[in-house]
XYZ file of C-alpha atoms in Angstrom:
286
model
C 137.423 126.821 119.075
C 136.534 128.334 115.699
C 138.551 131.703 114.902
C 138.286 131.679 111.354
C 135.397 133.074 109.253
C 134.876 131.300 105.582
C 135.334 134.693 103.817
C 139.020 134.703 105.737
C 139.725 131.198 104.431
C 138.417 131.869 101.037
C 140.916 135.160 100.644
C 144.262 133.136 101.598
C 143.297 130.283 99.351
C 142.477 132.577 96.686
C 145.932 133.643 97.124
C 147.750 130.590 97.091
C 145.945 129.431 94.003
C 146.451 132.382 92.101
C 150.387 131.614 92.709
C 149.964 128.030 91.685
C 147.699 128.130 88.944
C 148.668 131.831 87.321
C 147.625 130.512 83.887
C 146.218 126.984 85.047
C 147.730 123.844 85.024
C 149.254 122.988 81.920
C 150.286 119.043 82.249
C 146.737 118.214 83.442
C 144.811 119.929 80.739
C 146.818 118.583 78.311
C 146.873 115.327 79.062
C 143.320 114.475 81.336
C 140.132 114.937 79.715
C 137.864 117.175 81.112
C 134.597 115.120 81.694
C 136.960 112.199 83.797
C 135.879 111.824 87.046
C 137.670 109.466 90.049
C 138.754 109.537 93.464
C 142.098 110.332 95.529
C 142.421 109.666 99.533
C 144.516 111.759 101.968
C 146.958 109.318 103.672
C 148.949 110.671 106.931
C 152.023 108.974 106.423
C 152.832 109.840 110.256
C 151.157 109.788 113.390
C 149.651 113.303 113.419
C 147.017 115.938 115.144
C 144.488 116.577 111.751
C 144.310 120.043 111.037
C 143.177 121.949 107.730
C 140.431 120.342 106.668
C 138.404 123.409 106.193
C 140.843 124.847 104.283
C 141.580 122.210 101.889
C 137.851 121.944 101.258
C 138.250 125.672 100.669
C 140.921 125.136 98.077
C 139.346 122.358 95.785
C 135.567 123.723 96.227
C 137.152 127.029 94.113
C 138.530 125.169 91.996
C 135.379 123.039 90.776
C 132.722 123.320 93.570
C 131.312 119.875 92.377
C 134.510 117.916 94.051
C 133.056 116.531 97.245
C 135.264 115.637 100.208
C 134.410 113.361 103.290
C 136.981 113.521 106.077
C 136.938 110.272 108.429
C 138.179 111.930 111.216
C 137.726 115.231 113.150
C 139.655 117.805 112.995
C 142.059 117.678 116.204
C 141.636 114.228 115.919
C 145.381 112.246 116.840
C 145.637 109.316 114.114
C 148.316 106.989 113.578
C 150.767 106.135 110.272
C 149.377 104.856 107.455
C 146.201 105.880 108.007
C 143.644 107.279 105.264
C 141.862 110.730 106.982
C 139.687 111.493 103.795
C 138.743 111.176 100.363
C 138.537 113.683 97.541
C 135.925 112.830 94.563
C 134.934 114.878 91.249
C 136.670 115.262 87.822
C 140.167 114.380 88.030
C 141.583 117.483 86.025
C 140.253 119.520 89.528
C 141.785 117.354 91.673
C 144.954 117.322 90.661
C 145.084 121.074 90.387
C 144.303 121.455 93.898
C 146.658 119.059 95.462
C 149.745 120.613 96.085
C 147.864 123.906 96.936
C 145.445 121.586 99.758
C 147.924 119.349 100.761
C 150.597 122.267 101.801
C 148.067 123.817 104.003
C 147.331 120.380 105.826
C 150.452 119.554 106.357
C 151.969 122.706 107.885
C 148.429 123.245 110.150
C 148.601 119.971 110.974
C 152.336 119.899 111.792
C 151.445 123.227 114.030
C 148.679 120.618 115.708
C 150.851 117.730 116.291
C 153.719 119.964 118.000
C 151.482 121.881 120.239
C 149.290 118.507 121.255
C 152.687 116.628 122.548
C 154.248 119.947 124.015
C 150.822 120.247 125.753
C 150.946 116.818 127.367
C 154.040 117.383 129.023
C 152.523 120.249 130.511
C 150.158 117.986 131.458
C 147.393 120.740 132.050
C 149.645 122.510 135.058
C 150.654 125.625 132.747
C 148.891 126.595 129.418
C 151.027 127.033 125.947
C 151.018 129.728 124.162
C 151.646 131.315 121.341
C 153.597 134.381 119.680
C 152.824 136.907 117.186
C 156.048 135.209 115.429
C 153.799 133.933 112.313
C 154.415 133.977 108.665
C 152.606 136.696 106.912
C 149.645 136.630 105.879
C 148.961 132.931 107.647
C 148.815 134.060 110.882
C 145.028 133.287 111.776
C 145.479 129.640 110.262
C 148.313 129.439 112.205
C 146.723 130.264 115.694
C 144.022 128.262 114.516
C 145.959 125.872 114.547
C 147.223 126.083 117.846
C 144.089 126.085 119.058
C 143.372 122.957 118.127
C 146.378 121.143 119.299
C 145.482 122.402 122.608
C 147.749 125.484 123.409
C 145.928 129.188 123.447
C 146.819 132.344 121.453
C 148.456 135.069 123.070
C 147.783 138.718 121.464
C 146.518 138.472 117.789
C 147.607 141.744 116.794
C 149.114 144.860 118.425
C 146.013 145.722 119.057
C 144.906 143.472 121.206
C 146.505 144.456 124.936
C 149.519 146.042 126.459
C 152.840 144.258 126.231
C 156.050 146.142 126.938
C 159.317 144.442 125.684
C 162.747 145.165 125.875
C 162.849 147.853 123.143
C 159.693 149.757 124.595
C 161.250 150.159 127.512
C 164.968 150.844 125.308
C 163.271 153.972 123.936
C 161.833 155.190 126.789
C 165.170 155.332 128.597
C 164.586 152.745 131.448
C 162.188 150.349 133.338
C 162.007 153.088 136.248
C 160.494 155.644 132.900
C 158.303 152.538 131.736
C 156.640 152.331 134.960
C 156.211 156.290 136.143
C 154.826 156.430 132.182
C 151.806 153.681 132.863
C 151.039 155.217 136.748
C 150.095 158.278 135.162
C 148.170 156.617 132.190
C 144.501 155.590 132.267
C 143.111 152.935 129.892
C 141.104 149.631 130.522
C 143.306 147.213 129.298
C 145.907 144.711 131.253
C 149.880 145.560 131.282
C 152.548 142.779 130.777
C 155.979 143.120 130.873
C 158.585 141.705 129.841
C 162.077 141.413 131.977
C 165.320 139.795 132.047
C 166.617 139.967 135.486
C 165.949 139.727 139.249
C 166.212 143.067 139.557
C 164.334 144.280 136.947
C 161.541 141.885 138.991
C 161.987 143.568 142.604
C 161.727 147.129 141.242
C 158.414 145.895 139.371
C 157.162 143.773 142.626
C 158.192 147.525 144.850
C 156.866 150.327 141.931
C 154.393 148.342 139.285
C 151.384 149.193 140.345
C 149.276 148.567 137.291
C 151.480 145.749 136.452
C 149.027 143.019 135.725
C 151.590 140.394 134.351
C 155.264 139.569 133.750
C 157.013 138.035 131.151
C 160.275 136.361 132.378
C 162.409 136.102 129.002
C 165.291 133.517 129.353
C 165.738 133.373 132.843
C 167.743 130.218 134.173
C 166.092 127.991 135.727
C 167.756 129.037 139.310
C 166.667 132.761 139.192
C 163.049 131.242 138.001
C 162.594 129.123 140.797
C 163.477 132.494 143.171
C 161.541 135.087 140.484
C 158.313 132.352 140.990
C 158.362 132.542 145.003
C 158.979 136.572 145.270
C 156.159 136.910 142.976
C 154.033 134.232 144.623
C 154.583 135.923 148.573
C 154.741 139.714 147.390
C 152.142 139.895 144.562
C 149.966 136.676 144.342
C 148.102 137.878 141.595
C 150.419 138.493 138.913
C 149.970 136.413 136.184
C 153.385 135.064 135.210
C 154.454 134.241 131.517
C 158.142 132.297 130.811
C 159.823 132.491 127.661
C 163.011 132.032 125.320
C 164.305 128.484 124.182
C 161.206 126.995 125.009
C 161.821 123.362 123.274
C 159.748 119.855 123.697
C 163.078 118.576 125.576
C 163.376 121.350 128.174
C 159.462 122.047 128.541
C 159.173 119.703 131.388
C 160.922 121.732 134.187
C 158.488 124.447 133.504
C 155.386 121.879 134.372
C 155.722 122.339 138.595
C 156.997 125.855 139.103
C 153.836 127.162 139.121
C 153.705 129.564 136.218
C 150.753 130.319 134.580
C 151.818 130.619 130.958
C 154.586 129.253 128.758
C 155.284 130.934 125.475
C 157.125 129.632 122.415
C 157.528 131.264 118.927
C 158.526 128.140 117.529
C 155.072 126.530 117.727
C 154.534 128.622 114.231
C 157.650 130.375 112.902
C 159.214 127.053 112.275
C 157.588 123.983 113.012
C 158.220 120.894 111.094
C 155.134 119.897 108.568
C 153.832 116.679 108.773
C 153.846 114.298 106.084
C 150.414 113.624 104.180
C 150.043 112.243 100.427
C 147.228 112.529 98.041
C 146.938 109.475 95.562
C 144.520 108.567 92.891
C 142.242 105.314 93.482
C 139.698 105.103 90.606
C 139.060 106.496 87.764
C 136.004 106.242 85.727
C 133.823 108.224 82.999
């Protein structure tokens, strides 16, 4: 499950800190004394999929590595409303400097984690989610992290990472018919997807694609699915086959029986909602 290395936390949340605090926080250290010390808990204030904690850990421990945080639940863990996940304690001026900064990473990983856990369920294990390479910058491991632990998988990381031809690869090239006489002539080890758009753009693939190891079938109706899924199935059983485009929680359930093996949306992390999770102060002492 783990992607993430400490040293790749610690660099984003050095980041976001350095844009919250440039020059510290000036209400708390005027008006909190240094040496007072209490506790704050993390309350989901909807039913959620927990994920962050790591990184919100991260984000007080460099602020004053003597805060200590105990989480009561896992992370991936599905808890309801109204329910307390942790506690924070240590001096309060370095708790409330890291609260925005912590709670803005666990509530946008954990809203990731929520959406992919229900959109996974109504899948219902027949056809894996996945993710895109549509991430904000710079947060793109948390975010596929955070897939990850809602349940779906992550597609390519990078560019580097395999072979997928999309509609302006094969643009510039002049053609699916260049696309394809380009990778027969090619050698490399690694597998080809690509994406197309229409039922002919399939046959010629199913006829010429030799070294064709998926497909991608981008915003196909669900009519010319149905027929792209059983000419794949009877001409070339083992093509992996990817769907894709509009993918939302209310349409995802046609896709559950039509026996593709991959379901794609860029919404999981371009523009999922975040969850709602507060941070309050419970006691205070010297």
């Amino acid at each position: 499950m783990e992607i993430m290395e400490k040293w790749q936390i610690r660099e984003i949340v050095l980041k976001a800190l350095e844009e919250d605090l440039p020059f510290g926080d000036r209400t708390t250290e005027l008006l909190i004394p240094p040496g007072l010390k209490g506790s704050a808990y993390f309350l989901a204030k909807s039913e959620l999929v927990i994920c962050g904690e790591r990184v919100a850990e991260a984000v007080f421990h460099e602020i004053d590595p003597e805060i200590k945080i105990t989480w009561h639940f896992s992370e991936g863990t599905l808890v309801p409303s109204q329910t307390r996940i942790g506690i924070a304690e240590g001096k309060i001026q370095g708790l409330l400097k890291g609260e925005r900064v912590a709670l803005n990473f666990l509530q946008h990983l954990s809203g990731i984690a929520t959406k992919v856990r229900k959109m996974s369920e109504i899948l219902n294990n027949s056809t894996i989610l996945l993710d895109t390479r549509k991430t904000l910058p710079g947060l793109k491991i948390l975010q596929k992290y955070a897939v990850k632990i809602g349940g779906g998988q992550n597609h390519r990381f990078s560019l580097s990472d395999g072979i997928l031809i999309k509609d302006n690869h094969i643009k510039a090239l002049g053609g699916l018919e260049k696309i394809i006489e380009k990778l027969e002539t090619q050698s490399h080890t690694l597998k080809v997807e690509i994406e197309i758009k229409t039922l002919d753009e399939l046959k010629f693939i199913l006829e010429k694609g030799t070294k064709v190891d998926a497909l991608l079938l981008d915003n196909f109706s669900e009519e010319d699915l149905k027929i792209a899924v059983s000419l794949i199935r009877k001409q070339r059983p083992n093509l992996l086959i990817e769907v894709s485009g509009g993918i939302t929680e209310e349409n995802l359930k046609k896709y559950a029986g039509l026996g593709v093996n991959f379901v794609s949306s860029g919404a999981l992390t371009h523009s999922v909602k975040a969850v709602d999770i507060s941070f309050k102060i419970e006691k205070v002492w010297e």
